[in-house]
Short mmCIF file of C-alpha atoms and ligand atoms in Angstrom, two decimals:
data_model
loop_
_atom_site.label_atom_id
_atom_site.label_comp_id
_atom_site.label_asym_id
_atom_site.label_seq_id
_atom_site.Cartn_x
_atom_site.Cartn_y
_atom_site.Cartn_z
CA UNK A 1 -7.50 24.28 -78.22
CA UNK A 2 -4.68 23.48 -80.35
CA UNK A 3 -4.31 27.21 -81.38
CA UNK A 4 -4.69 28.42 -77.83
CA UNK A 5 -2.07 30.67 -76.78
CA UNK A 6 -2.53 30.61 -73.24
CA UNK A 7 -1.82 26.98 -72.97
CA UNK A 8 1.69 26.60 -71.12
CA UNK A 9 1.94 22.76 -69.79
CA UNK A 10 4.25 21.65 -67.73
CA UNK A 11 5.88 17.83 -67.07
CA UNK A 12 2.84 16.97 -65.23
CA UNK A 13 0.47 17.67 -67.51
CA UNK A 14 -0.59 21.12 -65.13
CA UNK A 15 -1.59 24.10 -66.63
CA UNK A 16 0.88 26.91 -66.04
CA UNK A 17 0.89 30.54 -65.88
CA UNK A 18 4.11 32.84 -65.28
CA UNK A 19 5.40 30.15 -64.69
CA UNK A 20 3.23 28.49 -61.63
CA UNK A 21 1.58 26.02 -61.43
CA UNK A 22 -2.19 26.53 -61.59
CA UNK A 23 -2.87 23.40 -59.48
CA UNK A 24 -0.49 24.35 -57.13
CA UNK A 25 -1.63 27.48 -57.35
CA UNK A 26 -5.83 26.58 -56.75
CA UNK A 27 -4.56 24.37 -53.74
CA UNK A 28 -2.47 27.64 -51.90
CA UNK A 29 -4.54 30.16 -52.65
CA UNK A 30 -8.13 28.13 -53.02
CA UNK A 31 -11.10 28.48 -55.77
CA UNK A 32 -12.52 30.59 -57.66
CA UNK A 33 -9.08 32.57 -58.05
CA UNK A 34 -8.42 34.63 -60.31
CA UNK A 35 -4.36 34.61 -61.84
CA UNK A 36 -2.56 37.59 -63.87
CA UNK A 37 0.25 36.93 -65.46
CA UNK A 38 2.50 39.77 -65.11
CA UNK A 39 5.06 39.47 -68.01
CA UNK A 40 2.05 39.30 -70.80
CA UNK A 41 0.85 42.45 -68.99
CA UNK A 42 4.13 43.82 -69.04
CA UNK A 43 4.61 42.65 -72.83
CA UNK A 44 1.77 44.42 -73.69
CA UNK A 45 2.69 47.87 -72.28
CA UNK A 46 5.64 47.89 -74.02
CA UNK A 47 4.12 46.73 -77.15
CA UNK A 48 1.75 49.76 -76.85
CA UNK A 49 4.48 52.15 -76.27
CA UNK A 50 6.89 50.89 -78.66
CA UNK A 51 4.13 50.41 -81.97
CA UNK A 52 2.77 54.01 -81.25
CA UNK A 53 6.49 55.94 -80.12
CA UNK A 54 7.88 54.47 -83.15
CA UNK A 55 4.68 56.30 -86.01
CA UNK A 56 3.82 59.31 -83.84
CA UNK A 57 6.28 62.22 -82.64
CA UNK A 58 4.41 62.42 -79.13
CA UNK A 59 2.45 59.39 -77.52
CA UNK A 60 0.62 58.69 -74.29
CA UNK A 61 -0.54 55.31 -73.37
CA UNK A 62 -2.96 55.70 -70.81
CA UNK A 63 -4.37 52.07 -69.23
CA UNK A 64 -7.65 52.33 -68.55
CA UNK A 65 -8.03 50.93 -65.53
CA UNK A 66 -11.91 49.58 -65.33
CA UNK A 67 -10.93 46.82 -66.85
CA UNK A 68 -9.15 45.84 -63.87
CA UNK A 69 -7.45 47.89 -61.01
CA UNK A 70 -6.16 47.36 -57.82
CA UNK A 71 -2.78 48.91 -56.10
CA UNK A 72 -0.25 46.40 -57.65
CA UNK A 73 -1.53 46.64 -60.65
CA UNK A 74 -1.19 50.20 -60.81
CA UNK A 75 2.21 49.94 -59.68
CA UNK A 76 3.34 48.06 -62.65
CA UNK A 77 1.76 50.73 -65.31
CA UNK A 78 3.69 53.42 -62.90
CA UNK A 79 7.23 51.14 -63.71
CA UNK A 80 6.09 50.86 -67.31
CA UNK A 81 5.94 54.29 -67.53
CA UNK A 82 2.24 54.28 -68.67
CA UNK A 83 -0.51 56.86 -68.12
CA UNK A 84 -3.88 55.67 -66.40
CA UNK A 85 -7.46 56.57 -66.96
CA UNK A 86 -9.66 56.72 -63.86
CA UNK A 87 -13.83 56.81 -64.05
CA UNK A 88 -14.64 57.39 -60.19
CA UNK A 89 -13.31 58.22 -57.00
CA UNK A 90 -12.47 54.10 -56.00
CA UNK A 91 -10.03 54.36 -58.97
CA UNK A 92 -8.45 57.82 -58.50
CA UNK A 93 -7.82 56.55 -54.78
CA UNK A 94 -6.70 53.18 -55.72
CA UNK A 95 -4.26 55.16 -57.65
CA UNK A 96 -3.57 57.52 -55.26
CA UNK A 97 -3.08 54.90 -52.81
CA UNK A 98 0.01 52.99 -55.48
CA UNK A 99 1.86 56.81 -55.60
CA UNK A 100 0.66 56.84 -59.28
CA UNK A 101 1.73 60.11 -60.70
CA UNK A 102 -1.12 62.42 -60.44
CA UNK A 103 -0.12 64.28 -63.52
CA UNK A 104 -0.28 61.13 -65.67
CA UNK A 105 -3.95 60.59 -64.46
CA UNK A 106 -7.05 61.30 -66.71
CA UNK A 107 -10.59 61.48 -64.53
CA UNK A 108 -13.09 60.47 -66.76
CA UNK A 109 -17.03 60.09 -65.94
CA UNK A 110 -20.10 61.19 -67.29
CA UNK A 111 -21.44 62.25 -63.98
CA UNK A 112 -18.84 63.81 -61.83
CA UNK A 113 -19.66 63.43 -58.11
CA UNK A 114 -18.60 66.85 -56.07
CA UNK A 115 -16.16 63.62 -54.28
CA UNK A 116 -14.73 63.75 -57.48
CA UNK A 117 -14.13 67.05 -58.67
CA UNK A 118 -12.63 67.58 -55.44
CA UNK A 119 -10.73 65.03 -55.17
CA UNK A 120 -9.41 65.09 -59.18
CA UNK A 121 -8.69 68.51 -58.44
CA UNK A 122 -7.02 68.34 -55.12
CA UNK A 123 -4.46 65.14 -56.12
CA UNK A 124 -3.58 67.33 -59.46
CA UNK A 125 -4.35 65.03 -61.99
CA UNK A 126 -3.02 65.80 -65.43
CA UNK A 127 -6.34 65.51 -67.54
CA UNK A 128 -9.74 66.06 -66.15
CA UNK A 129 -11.86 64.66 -69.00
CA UNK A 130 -15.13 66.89 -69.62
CA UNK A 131 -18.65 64.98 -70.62
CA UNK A 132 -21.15 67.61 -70.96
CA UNK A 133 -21.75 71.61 -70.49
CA UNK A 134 -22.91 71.14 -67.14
CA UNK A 135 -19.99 69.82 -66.06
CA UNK A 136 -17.95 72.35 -67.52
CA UNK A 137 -19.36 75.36 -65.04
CA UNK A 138 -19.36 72.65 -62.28
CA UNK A 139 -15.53 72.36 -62.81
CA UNK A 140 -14.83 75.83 -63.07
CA UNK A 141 -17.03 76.57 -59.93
CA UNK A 142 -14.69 73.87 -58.25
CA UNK A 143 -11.24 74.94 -59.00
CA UNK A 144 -12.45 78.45 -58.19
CA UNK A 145 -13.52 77.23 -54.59
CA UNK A 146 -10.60 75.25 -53.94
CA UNK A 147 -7.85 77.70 -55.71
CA UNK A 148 -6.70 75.40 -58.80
CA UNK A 149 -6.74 75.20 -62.69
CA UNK A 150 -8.31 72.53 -64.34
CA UNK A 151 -6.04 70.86 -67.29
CA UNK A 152 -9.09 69.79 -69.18
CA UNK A 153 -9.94 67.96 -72.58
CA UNK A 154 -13.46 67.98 -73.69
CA UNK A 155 -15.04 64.36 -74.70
CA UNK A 156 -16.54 64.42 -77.93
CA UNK A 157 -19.32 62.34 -79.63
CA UNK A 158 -17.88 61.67 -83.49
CA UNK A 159 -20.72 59.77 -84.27
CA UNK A 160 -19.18 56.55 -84.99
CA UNK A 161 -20.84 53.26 -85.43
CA UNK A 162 -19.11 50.59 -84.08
CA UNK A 163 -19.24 46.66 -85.12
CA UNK A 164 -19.42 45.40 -81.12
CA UNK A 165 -21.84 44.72 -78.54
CA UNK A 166 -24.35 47.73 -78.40
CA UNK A 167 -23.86 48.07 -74.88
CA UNK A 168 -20.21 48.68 -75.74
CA UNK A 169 -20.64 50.86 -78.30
CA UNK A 170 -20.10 54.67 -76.74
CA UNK A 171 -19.13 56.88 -79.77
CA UNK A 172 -22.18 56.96 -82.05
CA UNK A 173 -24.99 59.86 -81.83
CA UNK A 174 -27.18 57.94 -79.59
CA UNK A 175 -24.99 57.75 -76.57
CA UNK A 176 -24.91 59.57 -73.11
CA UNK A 177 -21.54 60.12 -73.18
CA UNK A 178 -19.59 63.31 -74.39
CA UNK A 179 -20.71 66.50 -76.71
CA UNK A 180 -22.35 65.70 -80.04
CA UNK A 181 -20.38 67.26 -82.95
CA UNK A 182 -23.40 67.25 -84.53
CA UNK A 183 -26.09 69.97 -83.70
CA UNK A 184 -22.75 71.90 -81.97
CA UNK A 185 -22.78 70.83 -78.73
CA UNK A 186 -18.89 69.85 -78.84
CA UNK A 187 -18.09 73.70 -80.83
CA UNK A 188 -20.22 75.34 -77.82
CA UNK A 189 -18.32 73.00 -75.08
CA UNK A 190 -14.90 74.75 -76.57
CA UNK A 191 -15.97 77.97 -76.88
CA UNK A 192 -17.07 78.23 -73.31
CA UNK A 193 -14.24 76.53 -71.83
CA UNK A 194 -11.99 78.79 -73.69
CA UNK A 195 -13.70 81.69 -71.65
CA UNK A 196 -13.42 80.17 -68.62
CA UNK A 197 -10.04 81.04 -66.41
CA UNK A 198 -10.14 78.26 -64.32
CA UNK A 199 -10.01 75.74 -66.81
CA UNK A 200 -7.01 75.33 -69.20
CA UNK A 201 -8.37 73.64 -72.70
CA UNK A 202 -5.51 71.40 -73.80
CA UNK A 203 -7.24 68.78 -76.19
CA UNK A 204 -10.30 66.26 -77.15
CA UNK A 205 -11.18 63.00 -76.19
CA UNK A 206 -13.41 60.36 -77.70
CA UNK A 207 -13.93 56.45 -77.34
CA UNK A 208 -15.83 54.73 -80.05
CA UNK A 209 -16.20 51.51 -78.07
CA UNK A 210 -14.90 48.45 -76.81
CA UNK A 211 -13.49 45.04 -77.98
CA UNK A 212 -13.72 46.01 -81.67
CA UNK A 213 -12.36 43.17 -83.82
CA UNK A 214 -10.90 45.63 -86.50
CA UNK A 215 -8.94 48.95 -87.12
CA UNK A 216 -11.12 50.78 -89.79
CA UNK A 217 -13.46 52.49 -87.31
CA UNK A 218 -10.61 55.00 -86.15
CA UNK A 219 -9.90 55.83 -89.55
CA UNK A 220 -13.29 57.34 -89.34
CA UNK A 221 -12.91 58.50 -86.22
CA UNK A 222 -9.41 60.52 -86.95
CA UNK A 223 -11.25 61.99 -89.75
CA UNK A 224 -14.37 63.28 -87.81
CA UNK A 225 -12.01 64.56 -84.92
CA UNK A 226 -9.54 66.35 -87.06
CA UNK A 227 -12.58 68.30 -89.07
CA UNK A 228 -14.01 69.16 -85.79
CA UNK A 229 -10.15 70.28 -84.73
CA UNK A 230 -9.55 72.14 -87.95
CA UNK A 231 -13.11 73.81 -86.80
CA UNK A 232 -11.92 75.04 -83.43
CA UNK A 233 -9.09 75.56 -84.85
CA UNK A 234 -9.93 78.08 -87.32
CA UNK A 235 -13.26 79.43 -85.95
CA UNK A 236 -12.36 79.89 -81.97
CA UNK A 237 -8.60 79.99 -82.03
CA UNK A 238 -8.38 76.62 -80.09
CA UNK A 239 -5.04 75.01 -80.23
CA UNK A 240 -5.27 71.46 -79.77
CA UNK A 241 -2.39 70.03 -77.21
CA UNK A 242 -3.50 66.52 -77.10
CA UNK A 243 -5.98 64.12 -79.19
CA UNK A 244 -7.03 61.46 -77.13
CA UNK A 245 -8.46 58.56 -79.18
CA UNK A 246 -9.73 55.96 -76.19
CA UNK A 247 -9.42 52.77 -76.34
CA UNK A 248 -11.45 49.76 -77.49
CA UNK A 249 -8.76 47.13 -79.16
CA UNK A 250 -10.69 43.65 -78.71
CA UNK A 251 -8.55 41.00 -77.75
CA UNK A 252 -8.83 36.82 -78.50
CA UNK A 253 -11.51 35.27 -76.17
CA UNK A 254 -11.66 32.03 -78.19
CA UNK A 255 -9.51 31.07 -80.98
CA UNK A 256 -12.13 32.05 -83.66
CA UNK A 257 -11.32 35.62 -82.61
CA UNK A 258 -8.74 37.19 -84.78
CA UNK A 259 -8.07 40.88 -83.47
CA UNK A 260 -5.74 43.07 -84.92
CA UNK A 261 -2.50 43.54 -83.35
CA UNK A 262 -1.24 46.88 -81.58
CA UNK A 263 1.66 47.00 -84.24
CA UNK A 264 -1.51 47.05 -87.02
CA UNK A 265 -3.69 49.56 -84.55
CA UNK A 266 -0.46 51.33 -84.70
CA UNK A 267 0.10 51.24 -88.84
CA UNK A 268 -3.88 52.10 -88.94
CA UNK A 269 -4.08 55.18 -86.62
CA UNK A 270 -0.73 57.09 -87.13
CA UNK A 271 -0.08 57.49 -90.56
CA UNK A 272 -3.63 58.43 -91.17
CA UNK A 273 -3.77 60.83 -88.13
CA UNK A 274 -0.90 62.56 -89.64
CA UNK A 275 -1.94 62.70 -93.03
CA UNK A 276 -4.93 63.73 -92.11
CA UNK A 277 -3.58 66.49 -89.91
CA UNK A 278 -1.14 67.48 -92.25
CA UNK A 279 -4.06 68.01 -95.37
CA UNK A 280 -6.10 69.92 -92.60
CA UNK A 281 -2.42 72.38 -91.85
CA UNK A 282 -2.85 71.47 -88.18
CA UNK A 283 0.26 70.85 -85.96
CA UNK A 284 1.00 67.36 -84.53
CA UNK A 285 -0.99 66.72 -81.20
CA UNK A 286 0.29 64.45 -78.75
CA UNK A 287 -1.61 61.01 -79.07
CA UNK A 288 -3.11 59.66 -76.27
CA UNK A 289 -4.76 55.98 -76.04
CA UNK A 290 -6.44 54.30 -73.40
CA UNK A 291 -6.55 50.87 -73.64
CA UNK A 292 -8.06 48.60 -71.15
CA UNK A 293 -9.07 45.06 -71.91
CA UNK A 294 -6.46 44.73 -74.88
CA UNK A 295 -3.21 45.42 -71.54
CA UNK A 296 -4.93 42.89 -69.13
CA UNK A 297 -7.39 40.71 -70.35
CA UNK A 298 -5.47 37.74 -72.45
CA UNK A 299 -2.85 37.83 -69.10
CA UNK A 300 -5.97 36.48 -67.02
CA UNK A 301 -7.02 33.30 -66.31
CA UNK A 302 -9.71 32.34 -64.17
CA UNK A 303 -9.51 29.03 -61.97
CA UNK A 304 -12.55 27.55 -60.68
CA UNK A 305 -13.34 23.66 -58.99
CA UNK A 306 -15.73 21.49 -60.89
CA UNK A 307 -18.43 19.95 -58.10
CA UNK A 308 -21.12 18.79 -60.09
CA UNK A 309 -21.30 16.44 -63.57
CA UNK A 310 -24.69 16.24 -65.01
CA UNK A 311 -25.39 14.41 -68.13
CA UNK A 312 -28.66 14.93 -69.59
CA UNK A 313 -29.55 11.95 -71.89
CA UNK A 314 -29.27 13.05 -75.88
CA UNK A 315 -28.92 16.76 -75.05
CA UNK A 316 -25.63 17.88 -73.01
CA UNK A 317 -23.34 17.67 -70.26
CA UNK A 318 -23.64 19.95 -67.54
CA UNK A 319 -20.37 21.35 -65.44
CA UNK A 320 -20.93 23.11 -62.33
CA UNK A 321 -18.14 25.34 -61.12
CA UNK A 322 -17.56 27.06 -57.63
CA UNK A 323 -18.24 30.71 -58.94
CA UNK A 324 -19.94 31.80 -61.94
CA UNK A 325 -22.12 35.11 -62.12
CA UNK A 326 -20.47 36.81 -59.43
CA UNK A 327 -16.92 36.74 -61.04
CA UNK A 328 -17.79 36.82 -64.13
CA UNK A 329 -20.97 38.26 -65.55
CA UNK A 330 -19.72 38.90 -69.13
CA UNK A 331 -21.61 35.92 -70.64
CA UNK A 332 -24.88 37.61 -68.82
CA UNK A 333 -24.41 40.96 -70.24
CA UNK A 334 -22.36 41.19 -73.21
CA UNK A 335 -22.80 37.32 -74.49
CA UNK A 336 -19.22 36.96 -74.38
CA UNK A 337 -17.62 33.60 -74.72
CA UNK A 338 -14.73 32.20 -73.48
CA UNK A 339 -12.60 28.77 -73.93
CA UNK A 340 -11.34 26.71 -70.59
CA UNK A 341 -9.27 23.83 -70.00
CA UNK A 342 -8.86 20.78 -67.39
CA UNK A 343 -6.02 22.40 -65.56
CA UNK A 344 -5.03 19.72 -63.70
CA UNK A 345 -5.02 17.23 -67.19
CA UNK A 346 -4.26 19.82 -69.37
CA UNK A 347 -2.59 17.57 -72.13
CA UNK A 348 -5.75 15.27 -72.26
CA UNK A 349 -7.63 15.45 -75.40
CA UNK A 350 -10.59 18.28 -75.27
CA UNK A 351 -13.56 16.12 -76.78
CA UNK A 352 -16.37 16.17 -73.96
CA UNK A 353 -18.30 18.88 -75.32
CA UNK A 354 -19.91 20.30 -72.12
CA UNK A 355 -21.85 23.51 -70.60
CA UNK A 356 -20.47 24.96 -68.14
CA UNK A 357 -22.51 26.18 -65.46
CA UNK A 358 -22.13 29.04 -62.48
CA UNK A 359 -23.67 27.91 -58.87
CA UNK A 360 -25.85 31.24 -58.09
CA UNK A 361 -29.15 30.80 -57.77
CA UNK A 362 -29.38 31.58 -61.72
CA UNK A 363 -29.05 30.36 -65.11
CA UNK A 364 -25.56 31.72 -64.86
CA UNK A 365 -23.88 29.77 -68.04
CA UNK A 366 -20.18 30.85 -67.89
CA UNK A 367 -19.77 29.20 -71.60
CA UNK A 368 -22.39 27.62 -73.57
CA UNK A 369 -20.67 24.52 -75.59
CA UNK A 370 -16.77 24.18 -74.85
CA UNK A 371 -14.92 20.77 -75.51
CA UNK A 372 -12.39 19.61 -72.22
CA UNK A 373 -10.81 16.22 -71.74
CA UNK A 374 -13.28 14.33 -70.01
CA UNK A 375 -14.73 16.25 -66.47
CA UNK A 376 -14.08 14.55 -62.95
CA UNK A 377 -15.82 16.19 -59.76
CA UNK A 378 -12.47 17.87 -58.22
CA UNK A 379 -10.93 18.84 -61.21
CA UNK A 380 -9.85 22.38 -61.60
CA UNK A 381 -11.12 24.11 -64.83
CA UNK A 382 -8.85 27.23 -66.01
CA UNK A 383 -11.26 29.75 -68.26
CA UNK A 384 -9.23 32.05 -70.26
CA UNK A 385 -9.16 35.36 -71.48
CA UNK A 386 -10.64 36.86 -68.04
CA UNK A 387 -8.02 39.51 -67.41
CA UNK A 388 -10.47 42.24 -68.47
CA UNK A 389 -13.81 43.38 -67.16
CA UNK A 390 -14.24 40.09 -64.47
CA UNK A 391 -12.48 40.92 -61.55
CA UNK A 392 -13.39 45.00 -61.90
CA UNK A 393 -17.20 44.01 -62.15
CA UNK A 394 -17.24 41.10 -59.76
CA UNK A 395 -20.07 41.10 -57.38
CA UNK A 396 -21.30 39.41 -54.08
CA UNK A 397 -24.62 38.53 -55.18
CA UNK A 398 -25.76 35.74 -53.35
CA UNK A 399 -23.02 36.59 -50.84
CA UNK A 400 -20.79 35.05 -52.34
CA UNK A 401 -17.20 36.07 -51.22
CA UNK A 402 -15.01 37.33 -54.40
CA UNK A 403 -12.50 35.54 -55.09
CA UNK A 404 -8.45 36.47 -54.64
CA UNK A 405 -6.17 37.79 -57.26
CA UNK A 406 -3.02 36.46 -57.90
CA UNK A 407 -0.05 37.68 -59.68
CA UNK A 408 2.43 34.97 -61.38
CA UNK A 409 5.34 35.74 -62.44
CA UNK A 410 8.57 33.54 -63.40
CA UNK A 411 7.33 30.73 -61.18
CA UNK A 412 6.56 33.43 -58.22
CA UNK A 413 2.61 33.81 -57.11
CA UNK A 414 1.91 36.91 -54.97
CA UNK A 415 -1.21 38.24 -54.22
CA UNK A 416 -2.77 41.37 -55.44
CA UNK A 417 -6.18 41.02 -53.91
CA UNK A 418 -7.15 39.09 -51.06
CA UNK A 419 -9.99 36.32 -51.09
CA UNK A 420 -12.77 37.89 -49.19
CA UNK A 421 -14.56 35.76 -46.21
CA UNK A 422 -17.14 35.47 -44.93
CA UNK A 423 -17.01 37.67 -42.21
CA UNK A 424 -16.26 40.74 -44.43
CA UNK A 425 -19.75 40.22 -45.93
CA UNK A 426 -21.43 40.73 -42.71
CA UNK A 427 -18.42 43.42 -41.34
CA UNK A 428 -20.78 46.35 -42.81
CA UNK A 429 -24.42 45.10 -41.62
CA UNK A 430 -25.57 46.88 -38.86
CA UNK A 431 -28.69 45.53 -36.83
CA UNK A 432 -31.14 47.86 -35.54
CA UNK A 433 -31.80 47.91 -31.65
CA UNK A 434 -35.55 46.47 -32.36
CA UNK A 435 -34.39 43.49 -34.39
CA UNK A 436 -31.27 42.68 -31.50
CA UNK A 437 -31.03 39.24 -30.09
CA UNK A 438 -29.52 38.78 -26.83
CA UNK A 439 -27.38 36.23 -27.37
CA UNK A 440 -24.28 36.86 -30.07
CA UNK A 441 -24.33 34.15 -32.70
CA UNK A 442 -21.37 31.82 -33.09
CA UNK A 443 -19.32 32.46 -35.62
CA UNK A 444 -19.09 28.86 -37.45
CA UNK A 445 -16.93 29.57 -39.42
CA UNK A 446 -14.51 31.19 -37.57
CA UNK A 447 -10.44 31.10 -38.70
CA UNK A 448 -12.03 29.14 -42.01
CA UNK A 449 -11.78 32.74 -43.77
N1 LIG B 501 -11.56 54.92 -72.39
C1 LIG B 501 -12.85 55.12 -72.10
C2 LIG B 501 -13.34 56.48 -72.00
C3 LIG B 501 -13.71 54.03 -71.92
O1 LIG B 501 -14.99 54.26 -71.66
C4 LIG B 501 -13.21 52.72 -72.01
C5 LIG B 501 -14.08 51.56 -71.79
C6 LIG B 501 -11.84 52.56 -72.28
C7 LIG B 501 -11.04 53.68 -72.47
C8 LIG B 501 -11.19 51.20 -72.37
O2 LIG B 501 -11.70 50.43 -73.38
P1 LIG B 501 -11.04 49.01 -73.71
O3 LIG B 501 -9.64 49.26 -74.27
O4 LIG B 501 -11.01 48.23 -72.47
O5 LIG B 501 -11.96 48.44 -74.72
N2 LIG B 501 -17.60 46.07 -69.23
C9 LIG B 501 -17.49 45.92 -70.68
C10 LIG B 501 -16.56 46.93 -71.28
C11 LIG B 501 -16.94 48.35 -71.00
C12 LIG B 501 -15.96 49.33 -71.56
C13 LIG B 501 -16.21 50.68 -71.04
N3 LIG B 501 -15.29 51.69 -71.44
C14 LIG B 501 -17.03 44.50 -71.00
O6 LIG B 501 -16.88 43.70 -70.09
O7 LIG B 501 -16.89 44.16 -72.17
#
């Protein structure tokens, strides 16, 4: 771990982050927990803003906020003076709920539910992101009904292929999302919306994919989307406000991972974008991005107890933690892998090579083959890298009770989420008359949370 740059250690050998300590930390607040540290998140805002502001007349950094949302959060992309994209109704209220300024919100989704035209429409959002034709009459029905225009930008298809995960990969032909530029489903999306008078056309959108481990897939991109824009352009008379290019900037999940930074997405997408414009004699969109994982995900660390030690003879050592699947079910889907530490030892040599295992009722293998200093029962192990994509897709399968979600900053830990118990997984189960028993059942558990 000796390149690891989440490893802060303090005097007594804890891990730290923002400036707590995590043992401290797992003891207040209890395990699994999940920690954010707010400066990196901060950093990286600012980083965003300042790279792009710096090579591009007009810039909007949107934060995409499935890879992790809840009301603080979106408070501190309000104070950094960020835009956010939303994909459903929980998001847009979450949002809505932290004052977030509707007109720097983008609703995104392939499948609009009327919930969310309404509600997209209603709150005034600044960008409502189109993904097919169908859509595009639904919306204009919508703001009709309720009295509004529609600030729109049409997603696009560019046809990219991407070097990631093929589940991650959203801009190439085969995809659900967006109009295909080729066979003309993006030129007929533009030429209808420019006849509709509900619905103001102000740009494209497009998002190649996620956690891509290098730049030269937007070059591509920027030169698909400005030949479709000098297209519009020239054929329907469509001026082009804003070019939203996603996001999809991986990030370091182990120290093999070398992604580029946002000062070399910067270098890669603005000078080309406005050469490219500039050989094409379009004027100079506003630049949008919507990064996700690459604002959150290296400021999260997840903190988890160690119960179980299992050593099989001549194969491996087994670790189980308290969580697993349900907090994080990247390694699952995506095969992602992550790096962890003995937080409580976390100057100790790393050379027990071990698997660590979830504690669902599942092969749930949070990492295959890490190294840590040598595993206790009762130790705390600190994964890293989990800022993006763990708490937004955590689960209560098994009914399991998610964990909290804590915010460190200079040696101050406040919480953004709380833990869950165990009576709010029973709060929404309803019993029908027929299956009734008389007597109420005592609740066990009860002040335990
Ligand atoms: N914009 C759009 C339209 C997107 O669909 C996404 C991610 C983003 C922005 C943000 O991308 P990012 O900067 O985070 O790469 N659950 C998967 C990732 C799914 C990404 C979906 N869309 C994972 O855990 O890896």
């Amino acid at each position: 771990m000796s390149e690891n740059t989440m490893l802060r250690v303090n005097e007594r050998g804890h891990l730290v982050v923002g400036g707590c300590d995590v043992v401290e930390l797992a003891h207040k607040h209890g395990t699994p927990l999940y920690l954010f540290d707010e400066q990196r998140i901060r950093d990286r805002c600012r980083e965003y803003i300042g790279e792009f502001s710096s090579r591009y007349p007009a810039v909007e950094i949107a934060y995409a906020g499935k890879a992790a949302l809840t009301v603080g959060l979106c408070r501190i992309m309000c104070q950094e003076g960020m835009g956010l994209d939303v994909a459903s109704a929980g998001e847009l209220y979450t949002a809505l709920q932290a004052s977030f300024p509707p007109e720097r919100i983008k609703m995104h989704g392939n499948y609009k539910s009327n919930l969310e035209y309404r509600m997209a429409l209603e709150a005034g959002v600044g960008r409502i992101v189109v993904d097919s034709l169908i859509e595009l009459r639904q919306l204009d029905c919508w703001a009709r009904k309720l009295g509004r225009t529609a600030d729109i930008l049409i997603r696009v298809r560019p046809g990219i292929d991407t070097h990631t995960h093929e589940l991650i990969q959203t801009g190439q032909v085969d995809s659900k999302f967006g109009l295909g530029i080729y066979g003309g489903e993006a030129r007929r999306g533009v030429e209808m919306a420019l006849t509709m008078d509900r619905l103001r056309l102000r740009g494209l959108h497009c998002h190649i994919g996620s956690q891509l481990l290098e730049t030269e897939a937007f070059e591509r991109t920027i030169d698909h989307m400005v030949e479709f824009m000098a297209d519009v352009h020239d054929g329907l008379g469509c001026e082009c406000e804003d070019l939203d290019l996603g996001g999809g900037l991986g990030i370091r999940y182990t120290e093999k991972d070398e992604p580029p930074t946002i000062a070399e997405l910067a270098e890669t997408i603005c000078p080309h974008l406005l050469r490219t414009l500039d050989a094409a004699g379009l004027a100079h969109p506003r630049l949008i991005l919507e990064p996700g994982r690459s604002i959150v995900g290296e400021a999260g660390v997840t903190v988890y107890t160690i119960g179980v030690v299992k050593d099989i003879p001549d194969l491996r050592t087994y670790i189980s933690v308290d969580g697993g699947l349900s907090d994080n079910p990247r390694p699952a889907l995506y095969d992602a892998v992550y790096e962890a530490v003995i937080a409580n030892r976390a100057d100790d040599e790393a050379h027990t090579w071990v698997r660590v295992a979830g504690k669902h009722c599942e092969t749930d293998t949070l990492i295959e083959d890490t190294a840590i200093a040598k595993p206790e029962p009762g130790d705390l192990l600190a994964v890293f890298a989990t800022g993006a994509y763990n708490y937004a897709m955590a689960s209560n399968y098994n009914r399991f009770t998610r964990p909290a979600v804590v915010l460190c900053c200079d040696g101050r830990d406040e919480l953004l989420v709380e833990r869950e118990t165990l009576a709010d997984l029973v709060a929404r189960d309803r019993v029908p008359a027929h299956l009734a028993v008389e007597e109420p059942a005592r609740d066990l558990c009860a002040g335990q949370g």
